[in-house]
Coordinates of C-alpha atoms in Angstrom, one line a residue:
X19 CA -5.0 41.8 -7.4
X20 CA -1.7 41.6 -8.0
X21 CA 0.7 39.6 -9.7
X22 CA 4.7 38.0 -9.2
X23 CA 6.5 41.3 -10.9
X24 CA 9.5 40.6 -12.9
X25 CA 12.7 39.8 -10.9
X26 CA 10.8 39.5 -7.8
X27 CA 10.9 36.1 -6.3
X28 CA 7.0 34.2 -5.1
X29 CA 7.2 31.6 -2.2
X30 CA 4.8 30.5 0.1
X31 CA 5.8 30.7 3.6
X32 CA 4.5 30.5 7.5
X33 CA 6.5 33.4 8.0
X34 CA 10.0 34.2 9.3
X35 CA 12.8 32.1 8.0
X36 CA 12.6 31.7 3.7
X37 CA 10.8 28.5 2.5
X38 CA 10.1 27.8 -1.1
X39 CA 6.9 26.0 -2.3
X40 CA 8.0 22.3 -3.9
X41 CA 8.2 22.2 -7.2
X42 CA 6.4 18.8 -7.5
X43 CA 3.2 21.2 -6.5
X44 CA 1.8 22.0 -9.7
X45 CA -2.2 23.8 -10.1
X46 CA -4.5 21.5 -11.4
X47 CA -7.3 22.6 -13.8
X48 CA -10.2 23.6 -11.9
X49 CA -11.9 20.8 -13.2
X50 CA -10.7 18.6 -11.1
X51 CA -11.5 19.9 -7.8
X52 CA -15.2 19.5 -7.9
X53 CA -14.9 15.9 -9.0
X54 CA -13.0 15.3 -5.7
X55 CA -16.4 16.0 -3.8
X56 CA -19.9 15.0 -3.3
X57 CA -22.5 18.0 -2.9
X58 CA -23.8 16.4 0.6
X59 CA -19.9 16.6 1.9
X60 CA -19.6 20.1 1.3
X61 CA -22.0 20.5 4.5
X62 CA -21.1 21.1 7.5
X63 CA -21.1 24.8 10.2
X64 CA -19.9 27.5 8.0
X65 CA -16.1 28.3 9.8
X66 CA -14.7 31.8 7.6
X67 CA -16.2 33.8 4.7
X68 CA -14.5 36.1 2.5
X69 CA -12.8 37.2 -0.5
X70 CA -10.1 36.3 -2.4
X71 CA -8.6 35.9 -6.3
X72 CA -8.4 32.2 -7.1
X73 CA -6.9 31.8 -10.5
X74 CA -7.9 34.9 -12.4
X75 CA -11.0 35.6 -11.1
X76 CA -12.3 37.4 -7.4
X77 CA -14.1 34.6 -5.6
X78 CA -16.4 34.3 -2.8
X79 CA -14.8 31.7 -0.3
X80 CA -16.6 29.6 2.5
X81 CA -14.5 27.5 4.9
X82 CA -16.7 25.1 6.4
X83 CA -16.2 22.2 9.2
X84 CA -15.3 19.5 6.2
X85 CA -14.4 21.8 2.9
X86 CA -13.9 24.8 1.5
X87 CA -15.8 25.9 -1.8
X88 CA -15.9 29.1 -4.0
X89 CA -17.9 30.6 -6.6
X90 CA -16.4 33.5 -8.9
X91 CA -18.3 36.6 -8.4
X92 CA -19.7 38.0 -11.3
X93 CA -22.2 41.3 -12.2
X94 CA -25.6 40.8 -12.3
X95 CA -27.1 39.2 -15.5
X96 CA -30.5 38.0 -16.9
X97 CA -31.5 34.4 -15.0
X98 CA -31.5 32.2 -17.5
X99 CA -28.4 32.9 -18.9
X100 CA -26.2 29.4 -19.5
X101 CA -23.0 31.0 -20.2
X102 CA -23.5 33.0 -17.1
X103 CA -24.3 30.1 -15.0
X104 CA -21.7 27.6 -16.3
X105 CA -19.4 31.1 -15.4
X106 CA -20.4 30.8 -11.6
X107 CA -20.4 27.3 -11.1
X108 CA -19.2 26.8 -7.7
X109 CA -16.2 24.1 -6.8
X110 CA -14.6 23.0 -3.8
X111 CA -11.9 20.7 -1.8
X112 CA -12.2 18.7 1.4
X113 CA -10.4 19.8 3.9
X114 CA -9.2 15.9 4.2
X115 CA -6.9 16.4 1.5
X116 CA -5.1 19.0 2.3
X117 CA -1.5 18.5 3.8
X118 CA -0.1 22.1 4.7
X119 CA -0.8 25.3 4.5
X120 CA 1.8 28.4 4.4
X121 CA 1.6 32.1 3.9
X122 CA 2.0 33.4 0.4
X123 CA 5.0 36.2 0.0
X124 CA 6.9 37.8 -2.6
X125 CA 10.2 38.9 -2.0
X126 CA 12.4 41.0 -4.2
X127 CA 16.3 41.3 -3.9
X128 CA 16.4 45.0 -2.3
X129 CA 13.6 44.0 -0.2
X130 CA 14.2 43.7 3.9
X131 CA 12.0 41.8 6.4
X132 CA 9.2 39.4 5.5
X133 CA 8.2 40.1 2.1
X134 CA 5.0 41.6 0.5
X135 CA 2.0 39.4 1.6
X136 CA 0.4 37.8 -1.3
X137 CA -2.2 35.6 0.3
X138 CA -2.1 31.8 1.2
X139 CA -0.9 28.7 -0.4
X140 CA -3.0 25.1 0.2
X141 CA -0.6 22.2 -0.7
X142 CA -3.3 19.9 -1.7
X143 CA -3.3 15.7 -2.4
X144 CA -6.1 14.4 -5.1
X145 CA -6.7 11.4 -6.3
X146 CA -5.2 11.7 -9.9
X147 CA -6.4 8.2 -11.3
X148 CA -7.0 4.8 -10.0
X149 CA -4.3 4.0 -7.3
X150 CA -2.5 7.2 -7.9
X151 CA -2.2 10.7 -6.4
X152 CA -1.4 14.2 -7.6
X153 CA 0.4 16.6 -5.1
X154 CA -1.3 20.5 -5.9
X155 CA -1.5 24.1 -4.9
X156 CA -4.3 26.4 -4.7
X157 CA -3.6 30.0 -4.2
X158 CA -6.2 32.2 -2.3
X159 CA -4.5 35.7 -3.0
X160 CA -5.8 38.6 -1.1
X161 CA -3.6 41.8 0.5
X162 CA -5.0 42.4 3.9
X163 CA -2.8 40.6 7.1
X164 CA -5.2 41.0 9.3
X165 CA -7.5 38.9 6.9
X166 CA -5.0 36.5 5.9
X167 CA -3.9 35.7 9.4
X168 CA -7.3 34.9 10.2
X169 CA -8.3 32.2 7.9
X170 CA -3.9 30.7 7.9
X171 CA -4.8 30.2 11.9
X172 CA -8.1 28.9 11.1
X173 CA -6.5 25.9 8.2
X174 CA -3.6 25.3 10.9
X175 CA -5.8 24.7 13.6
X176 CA -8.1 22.1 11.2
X177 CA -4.7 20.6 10.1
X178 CA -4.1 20.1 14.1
X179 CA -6.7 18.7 14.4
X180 CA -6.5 15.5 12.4
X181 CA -4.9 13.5 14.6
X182 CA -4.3 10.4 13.2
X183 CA -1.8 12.3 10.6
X184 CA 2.5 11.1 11.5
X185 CA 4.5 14.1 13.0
X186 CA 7.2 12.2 12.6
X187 CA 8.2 8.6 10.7
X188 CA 11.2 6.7 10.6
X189 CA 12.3 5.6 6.8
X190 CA 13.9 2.8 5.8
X191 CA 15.5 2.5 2.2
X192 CA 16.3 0.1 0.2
X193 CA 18.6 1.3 -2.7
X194 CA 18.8 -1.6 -4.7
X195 CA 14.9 -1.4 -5.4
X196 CA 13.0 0.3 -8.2
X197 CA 16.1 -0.4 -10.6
X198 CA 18.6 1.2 -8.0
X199 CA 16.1 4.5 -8.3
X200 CA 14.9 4.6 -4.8
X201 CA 17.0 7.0 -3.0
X202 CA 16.5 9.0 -5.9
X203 CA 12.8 8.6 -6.2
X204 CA 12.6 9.7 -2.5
X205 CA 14.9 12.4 -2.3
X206 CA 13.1 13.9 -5.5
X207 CA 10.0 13.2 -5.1
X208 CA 8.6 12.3 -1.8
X209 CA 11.2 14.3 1.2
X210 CA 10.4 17.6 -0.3
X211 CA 6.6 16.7 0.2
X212 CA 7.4 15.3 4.0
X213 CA 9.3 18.4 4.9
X214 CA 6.5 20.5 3.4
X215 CA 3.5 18.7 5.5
X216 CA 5.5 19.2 8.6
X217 CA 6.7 16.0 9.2
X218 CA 10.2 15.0 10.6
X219 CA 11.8 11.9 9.5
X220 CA 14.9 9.3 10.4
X221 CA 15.8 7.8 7.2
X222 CA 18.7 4.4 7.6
X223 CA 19.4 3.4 4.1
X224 CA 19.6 -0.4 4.4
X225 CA 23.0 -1.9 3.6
X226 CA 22.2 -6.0 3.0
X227 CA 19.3 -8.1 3.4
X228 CA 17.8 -8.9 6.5
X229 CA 19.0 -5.2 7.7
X230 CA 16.0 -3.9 8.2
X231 CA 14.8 -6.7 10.3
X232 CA 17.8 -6.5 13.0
X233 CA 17.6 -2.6 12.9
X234 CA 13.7 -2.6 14.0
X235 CA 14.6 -5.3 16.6
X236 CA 16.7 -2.9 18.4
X237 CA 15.7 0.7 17.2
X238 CA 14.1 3.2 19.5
X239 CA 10.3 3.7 18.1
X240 CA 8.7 5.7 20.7
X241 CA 9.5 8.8 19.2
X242 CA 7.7 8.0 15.8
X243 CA 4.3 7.6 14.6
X244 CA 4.9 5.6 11.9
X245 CA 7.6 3.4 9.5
X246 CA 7.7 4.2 6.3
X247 CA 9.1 1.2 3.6
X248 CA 11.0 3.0 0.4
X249 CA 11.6 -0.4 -1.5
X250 CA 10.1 -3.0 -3.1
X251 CA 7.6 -5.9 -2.2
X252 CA 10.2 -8.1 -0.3
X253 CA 11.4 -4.8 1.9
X254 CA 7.5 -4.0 2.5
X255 CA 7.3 -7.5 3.6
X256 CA 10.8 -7.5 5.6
X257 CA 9.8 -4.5 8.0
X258 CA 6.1 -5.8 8.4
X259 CA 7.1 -9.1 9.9
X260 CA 9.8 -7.1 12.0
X261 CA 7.1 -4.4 13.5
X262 CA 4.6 -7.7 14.1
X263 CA 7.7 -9.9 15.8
X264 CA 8.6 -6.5 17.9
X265 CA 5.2 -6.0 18.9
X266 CA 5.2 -10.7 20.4
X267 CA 8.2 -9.1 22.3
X268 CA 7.1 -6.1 23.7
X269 CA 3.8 -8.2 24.6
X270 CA 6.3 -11.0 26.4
X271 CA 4.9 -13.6 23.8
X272 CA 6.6 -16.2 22.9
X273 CA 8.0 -15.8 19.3
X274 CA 9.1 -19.7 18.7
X275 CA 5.4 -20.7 18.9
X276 CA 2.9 -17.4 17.9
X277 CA -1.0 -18.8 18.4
X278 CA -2.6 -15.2 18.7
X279 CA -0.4 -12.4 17.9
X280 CA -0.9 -8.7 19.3
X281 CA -1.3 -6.0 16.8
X282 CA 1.9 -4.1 15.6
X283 CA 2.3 -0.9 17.8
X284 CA 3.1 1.3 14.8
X285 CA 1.6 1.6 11.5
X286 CA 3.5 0.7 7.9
X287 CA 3.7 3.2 5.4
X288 CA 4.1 2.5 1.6
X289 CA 4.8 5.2 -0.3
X290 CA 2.7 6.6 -1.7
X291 CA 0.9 7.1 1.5
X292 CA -2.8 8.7 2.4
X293 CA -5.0 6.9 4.8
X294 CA -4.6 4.4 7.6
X295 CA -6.3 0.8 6.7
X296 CA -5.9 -2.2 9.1
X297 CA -4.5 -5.0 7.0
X298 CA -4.9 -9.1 7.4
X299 CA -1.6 -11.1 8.1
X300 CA -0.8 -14.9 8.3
X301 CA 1.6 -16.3 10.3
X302 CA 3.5 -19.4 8.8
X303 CA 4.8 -21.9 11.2
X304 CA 5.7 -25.6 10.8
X305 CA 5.7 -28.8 13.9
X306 CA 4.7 -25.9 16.3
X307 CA 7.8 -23.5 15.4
X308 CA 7.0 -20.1 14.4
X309 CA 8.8 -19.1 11.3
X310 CA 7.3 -15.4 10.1
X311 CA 4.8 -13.5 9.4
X312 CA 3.9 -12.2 5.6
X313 CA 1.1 -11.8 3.8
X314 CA 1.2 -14.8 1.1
X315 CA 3.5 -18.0 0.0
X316 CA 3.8 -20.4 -3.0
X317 CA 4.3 -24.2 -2.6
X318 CA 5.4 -26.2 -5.6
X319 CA 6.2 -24.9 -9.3
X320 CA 6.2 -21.2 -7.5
X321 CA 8.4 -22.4 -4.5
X322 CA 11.0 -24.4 -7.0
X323 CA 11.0 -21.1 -9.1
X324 CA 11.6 -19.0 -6.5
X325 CA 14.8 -21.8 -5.1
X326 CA 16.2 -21.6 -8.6
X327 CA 16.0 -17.8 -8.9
X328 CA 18.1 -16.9 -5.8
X329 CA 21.2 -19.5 -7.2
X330 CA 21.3 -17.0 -10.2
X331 CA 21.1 -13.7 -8.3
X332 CA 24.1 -12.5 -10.5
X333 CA 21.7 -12.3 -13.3
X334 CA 19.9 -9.2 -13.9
X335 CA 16.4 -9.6 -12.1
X336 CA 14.1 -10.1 -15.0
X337 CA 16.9 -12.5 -16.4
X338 CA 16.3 -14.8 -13.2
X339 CA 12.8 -14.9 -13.3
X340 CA 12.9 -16.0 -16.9
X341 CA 15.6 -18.2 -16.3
X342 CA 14.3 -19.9 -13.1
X343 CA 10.8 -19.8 -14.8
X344 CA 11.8 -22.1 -17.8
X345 CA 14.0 -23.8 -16.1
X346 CA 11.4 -24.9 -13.4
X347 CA 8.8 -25.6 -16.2
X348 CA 11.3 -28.0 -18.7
X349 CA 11.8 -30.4 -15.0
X350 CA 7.9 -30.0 -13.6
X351 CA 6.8 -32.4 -11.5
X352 CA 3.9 -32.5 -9.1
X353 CA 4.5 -33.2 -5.4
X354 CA 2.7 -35.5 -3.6
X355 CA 0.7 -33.5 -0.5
X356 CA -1.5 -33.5 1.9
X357 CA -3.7 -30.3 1.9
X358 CA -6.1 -29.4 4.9
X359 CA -7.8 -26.1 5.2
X360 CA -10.6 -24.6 7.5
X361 CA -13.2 -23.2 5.3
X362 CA -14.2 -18.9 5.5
X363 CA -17.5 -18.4 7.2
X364 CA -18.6 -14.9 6.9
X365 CA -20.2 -13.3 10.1
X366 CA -23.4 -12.8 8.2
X367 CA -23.2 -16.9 7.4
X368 CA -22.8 -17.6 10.9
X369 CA -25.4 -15.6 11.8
X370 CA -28.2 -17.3 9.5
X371 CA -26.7 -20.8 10.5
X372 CA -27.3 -20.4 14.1
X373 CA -30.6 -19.2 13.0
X374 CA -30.9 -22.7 12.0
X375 CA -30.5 -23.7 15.2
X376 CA -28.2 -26.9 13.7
X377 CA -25.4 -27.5 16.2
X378 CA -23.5 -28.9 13.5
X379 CA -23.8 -25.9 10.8
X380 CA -23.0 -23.6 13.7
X381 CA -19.3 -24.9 14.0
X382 CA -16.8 -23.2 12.4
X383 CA -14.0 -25.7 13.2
X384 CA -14.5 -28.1 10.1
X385 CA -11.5 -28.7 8.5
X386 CA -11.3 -30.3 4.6
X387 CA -8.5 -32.3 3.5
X388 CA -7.2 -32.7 -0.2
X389 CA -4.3 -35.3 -1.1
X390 CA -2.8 -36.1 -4.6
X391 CA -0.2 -35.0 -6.9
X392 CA -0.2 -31.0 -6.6
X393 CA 2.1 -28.1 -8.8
X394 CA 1.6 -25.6 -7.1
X395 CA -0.4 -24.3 -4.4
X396 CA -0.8 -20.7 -3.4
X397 CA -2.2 -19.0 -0.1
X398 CA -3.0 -15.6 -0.2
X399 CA -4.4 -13.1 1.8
X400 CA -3.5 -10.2 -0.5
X401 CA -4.3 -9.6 -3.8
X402 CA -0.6 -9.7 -5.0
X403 CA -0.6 -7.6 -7.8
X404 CA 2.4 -7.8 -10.2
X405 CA 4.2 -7.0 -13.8
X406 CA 3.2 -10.7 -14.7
X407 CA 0.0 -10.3 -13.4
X408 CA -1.8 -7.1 -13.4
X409 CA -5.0 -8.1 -12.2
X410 CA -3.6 -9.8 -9.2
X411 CA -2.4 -13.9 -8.5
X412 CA -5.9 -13.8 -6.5
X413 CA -8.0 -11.1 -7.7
X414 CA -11.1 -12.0 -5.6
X415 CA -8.9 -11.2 -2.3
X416 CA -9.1 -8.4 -0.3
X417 CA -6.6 -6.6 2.4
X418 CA -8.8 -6.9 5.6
X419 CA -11.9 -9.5 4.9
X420 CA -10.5 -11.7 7.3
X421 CA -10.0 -15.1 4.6
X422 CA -7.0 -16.0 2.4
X423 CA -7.4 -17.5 -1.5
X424 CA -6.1 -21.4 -1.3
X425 CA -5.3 -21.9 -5.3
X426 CA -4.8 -25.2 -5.6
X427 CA -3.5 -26.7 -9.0
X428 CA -3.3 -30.3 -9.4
X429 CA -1.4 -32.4 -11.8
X430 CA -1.7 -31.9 -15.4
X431 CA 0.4 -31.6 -18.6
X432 CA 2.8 -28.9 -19.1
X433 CA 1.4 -27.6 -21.9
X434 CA -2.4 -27.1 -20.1
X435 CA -0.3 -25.8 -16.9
X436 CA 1.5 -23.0 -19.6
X437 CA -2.0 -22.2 -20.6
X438 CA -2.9 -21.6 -16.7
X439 CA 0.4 -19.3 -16.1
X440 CA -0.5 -17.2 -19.4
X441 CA -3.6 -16.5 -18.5
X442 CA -2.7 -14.1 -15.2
X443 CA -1.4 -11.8 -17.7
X444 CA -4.4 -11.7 -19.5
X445 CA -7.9 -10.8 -18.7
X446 CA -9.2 -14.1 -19.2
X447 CA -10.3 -15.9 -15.6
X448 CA -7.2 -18.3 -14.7
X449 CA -8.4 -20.4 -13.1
X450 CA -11.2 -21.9 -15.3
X451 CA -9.3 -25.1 -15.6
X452 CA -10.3 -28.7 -14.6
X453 CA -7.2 -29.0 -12.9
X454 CA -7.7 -25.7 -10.7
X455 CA -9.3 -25.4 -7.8
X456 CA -10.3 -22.2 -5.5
X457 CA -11.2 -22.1 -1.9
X458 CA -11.4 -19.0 0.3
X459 CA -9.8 -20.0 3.7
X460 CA -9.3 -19.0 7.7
X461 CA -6.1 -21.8 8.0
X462 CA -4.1 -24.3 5.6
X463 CA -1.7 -27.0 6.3
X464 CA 0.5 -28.0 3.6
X465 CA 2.2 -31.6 4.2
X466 CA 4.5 -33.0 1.6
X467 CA 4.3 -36.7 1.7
X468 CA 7.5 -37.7 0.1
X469 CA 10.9 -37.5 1.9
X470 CA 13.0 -34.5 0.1
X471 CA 12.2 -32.1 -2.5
X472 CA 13.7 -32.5 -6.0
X473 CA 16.9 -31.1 -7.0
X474 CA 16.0 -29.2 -10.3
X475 CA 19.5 -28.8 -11.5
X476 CA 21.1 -31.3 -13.8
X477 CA 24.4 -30.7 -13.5
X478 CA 26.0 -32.3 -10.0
X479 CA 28.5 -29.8 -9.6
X480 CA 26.1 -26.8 -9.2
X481 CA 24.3 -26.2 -5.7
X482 CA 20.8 -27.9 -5.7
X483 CA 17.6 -25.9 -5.9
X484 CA 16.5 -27.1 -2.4
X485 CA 18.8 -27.9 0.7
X486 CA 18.5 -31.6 1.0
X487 CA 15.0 -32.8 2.8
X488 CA 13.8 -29.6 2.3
X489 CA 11.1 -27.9 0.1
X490 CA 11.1 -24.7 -0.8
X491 CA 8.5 -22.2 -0.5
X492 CA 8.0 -18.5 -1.5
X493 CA 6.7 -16.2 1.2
X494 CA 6.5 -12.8 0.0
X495 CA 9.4 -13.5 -2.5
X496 CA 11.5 -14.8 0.0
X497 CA 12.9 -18.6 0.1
X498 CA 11.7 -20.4 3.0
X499 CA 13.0 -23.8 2.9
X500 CA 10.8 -26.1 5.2
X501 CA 11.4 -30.0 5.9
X502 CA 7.9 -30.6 7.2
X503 CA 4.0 -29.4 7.4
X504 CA 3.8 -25.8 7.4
X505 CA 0.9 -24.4 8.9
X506 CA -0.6 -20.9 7.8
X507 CA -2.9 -19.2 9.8
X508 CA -4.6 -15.6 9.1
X509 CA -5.1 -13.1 11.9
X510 CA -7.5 -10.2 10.9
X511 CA -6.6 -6.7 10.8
X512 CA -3.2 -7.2 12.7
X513 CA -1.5 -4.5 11.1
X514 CA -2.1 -0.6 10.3
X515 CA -1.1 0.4 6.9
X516 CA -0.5 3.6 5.2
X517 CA -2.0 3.3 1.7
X518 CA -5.2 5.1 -0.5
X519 CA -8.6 4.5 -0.3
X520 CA -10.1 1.2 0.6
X521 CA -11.0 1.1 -2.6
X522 CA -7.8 1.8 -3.7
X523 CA -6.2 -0.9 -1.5
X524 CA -8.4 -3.8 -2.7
X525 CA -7.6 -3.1 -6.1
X526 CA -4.3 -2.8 -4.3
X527 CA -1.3 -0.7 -4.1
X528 CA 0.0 -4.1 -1.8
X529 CA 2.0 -5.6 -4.5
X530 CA 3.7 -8.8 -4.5
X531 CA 6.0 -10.4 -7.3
X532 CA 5.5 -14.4 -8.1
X533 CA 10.0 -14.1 -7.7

């Protein structure tokens, strides 16, 4: 078979106009592909068989209804023979992971027309590591049109015919995030790979905060299949809450007072992207008022931190958090509360109660109330993964079980409370404490029982942490400052998200910082 000669030019193309292959799309070592797949997925109607080099070495090639596998084709040797067999192993892809395919020319500068046809290039997305994936290539090289065009019509029309894949997203970038890298980071890294799948985009680059929520109040959506967040936890979080209040709109809801939200109408993407997973969001309202949606909150020591942070935005962000973090810890000081939350009860739970046949075990509206001086008290329906804490703020959570983690620390001394806060950087379980306590939630109502949040500043020139009579709380990293009872309540699977494996997911690519 041949090979690129020198001077002449190798890109992979559909044919007509001249595209080159992305250089983010490196080969991965053969290795790799057979630990993509199980043996029983390889199954399936055999689609195409044929010929073609792969690597250095002439292959046998099946195309079936879920992936395509290869074995090199040797000469006949004695059975028996290991080297021989670990020779012709056989490996294979799933069709599932491939994002484009393109004919495979070579063009040369005195050359007219389309080029010399090399074969067909497979632009290919494997799961490198945990939560991360590897964009690839895998050349099939053989002469022949005729038996080219026959298997590139063949991957086109499988391509076709995934249909929950975008055709087209609209993109919304933040540049200040990723350490002002993010218009660089998608330009790079991720555009080249969205123009290569086929996919048009309509990228706004945002301007100030809040942008993104009046642009998808107003923008035209029909035309996409998708929204697609370049940014940072707090922009994730800023275009989620706009798709869900679009969608109370368009479903003539009433947004001051949201009981049972509709589903968004379009699905969020997070770069990186791969499959669709429905994701759990709470709404957070207080004396009836709907405030936002978002997917967790901090009341007390994380709320006051948060409040401080965002007075010193002209520090550098790690600067603020430690700033605001100290800060926050030299002046803590419980607040007195009233906590009531209604209990998770599984399906399966339910099930076996009515089983019972108790009417009172069968009741899933009994609601528990906690009161005393509280830190900090966090609800979460995510695990919210950050730098501080790697294995999540609530580990045990997951995207779509339909409960939320109540984390509920109660007064103590600063130094035991310092112990608590290391240990979410370590891998030690934090919260096995006396003064911790865990409950895995539908709702929570949080009502401060004194009249007006503290003012953690000490000097009465500077503004105060909290507006007066009001206590501040951090939703998805954002300062929410609340007078009264707020009232969380999760909705199950009331979003679509683009994201990794479920697996993936829980472990979870959903991050959310503690600032």
């Amino acid at each position: 078979m041949p090979r690129g000669r020198r001077g002449g030019r190798v890109s992979a193309l559909e044919g007509g106009p001249e595209e080159e292959a992305p250089p983010a799309a490196a080969a991965v070592p053969s290795a790799l592909w057979a630990s993509q797949l199980q043996p029983e997925a390889a199954a399936g109607q055999i689609l195409l068989r044929g010929i073609f080099e792969i690597g250095r070495s002439s292959c046998d090639v099946v195309l079936s209804e879920r992936a395509l596998r290869w074995r090199p084709i040797q000469p006949e040797r004695p059975a028996g023979d290991s080297k021989y067999d670990v020779l012709c192993k056989e490996e294979f892809i799933e069709l599932k992971d491939i994002f484009s395919v393109k004919l495979k020319r070579r063009y040369s500068v005195k050359q007219q027309g389309s080029g010399t046809l090399l074969g067909i290039t497979l632009f290919i997305c494997l799961k490198k590591e945990q939560n991360k994936l590897k964009d690839s290539t895998l050349d099939l090289i053989n002469l022949s049109e005729d038996h080219c065009d026959v298997w590139f019509k063949q991957f086109k029309k499988i391509l076709a015919g995934f249909s929950n894949r975008p055709k087209s997203l609209k993109i919304i970038l933040n540049p200040q995030s990723h350490k002002k890298e993010a218009t660089q980071v998608y330009y790079e890294k991720v555009e080249p790979l969205l123009r290569t799948a086929g996919i048009k985009t309509d990228v706004t680059i945002t301007e100030y905060e809040g942008h993104a929520l009046s642009l998808l109040k107003e923008c035209e959506l029909q035309e996409f299949d998708g929204v697609v967040c370049v940014g940072g936890d707090g922009s994730a979080s800023e275009i989620a809450h706009a798709l869900l209040l679009r969608a109370q709109k368009n479903a003539g809801k009433e947004t001051d007072r949201i009981l049972t939200p509709v589903r968004a109408e379009l699905p969020l993407g997070l770069i990186p992207a791969g499959h669709i997973q429905p994701v759990d969001v709470c709404t957070f309202s207080t004396t009836g008022k709907f405030l936002r949606f978002g997917f967790s909150a901090m009341f007390g020591f994380g709320g006051r931190t948060l409040a401080l942070a965002e007075k010193h935005r002209w520090m550098s962000p790690n600067q603020r958090r430690d700033f605001a973090i100290i800060k926050a810890l030299a002046k803590l000081k419980p607040e007195d509360c009233e906590i009531s939350f209604l209990p998770f009860i599984s399906s399966q739970n339910l099930q076996e109660r009515k089983v019972e046949g108790s009417p009172k075990s069968v009741s899933n509206d009994q609601w528990q109330t906690i009161q005393g001086q509280i830190l900090n008290v966090s609800i979460m329906a995510i695990p919210c993964l950050c730098s501080v804490a790697p294995r999540g703020l609530a580990p045990n959570t997951r995207l779509n079980n339909g409960s939320m983690a109540l984390i509920i620390a109660r007064n103590t001394s600063r130094p035991e409370f310092i112990k608590h806060l290391k240990r979410y950087a370590s891998v030690k379980n934090q919260f096995n404490f006396p003064f911790v306590e865990t409950y895995t939630v539908e709702e929570v109502k949080v009502r401060p029982r004194t009249n007006s949040a503290p003012n953690l500043e000490e000097d009465a020139g500077r503004h105060a942490a909290a507006s007066e009579n009001n206590f501040p709380w951090n939703v998805d990293g954002d300062l929410v400052e609340v007078a009264s009872e707020v009232h969380v309540k999760l909705h199950p699977r009331l979003i679509n998200l683009y994201g990794g494996s479920m697996e993936e997911m829980n472990d979870s690519e959903v991050n959310c910082n503690c600032l």
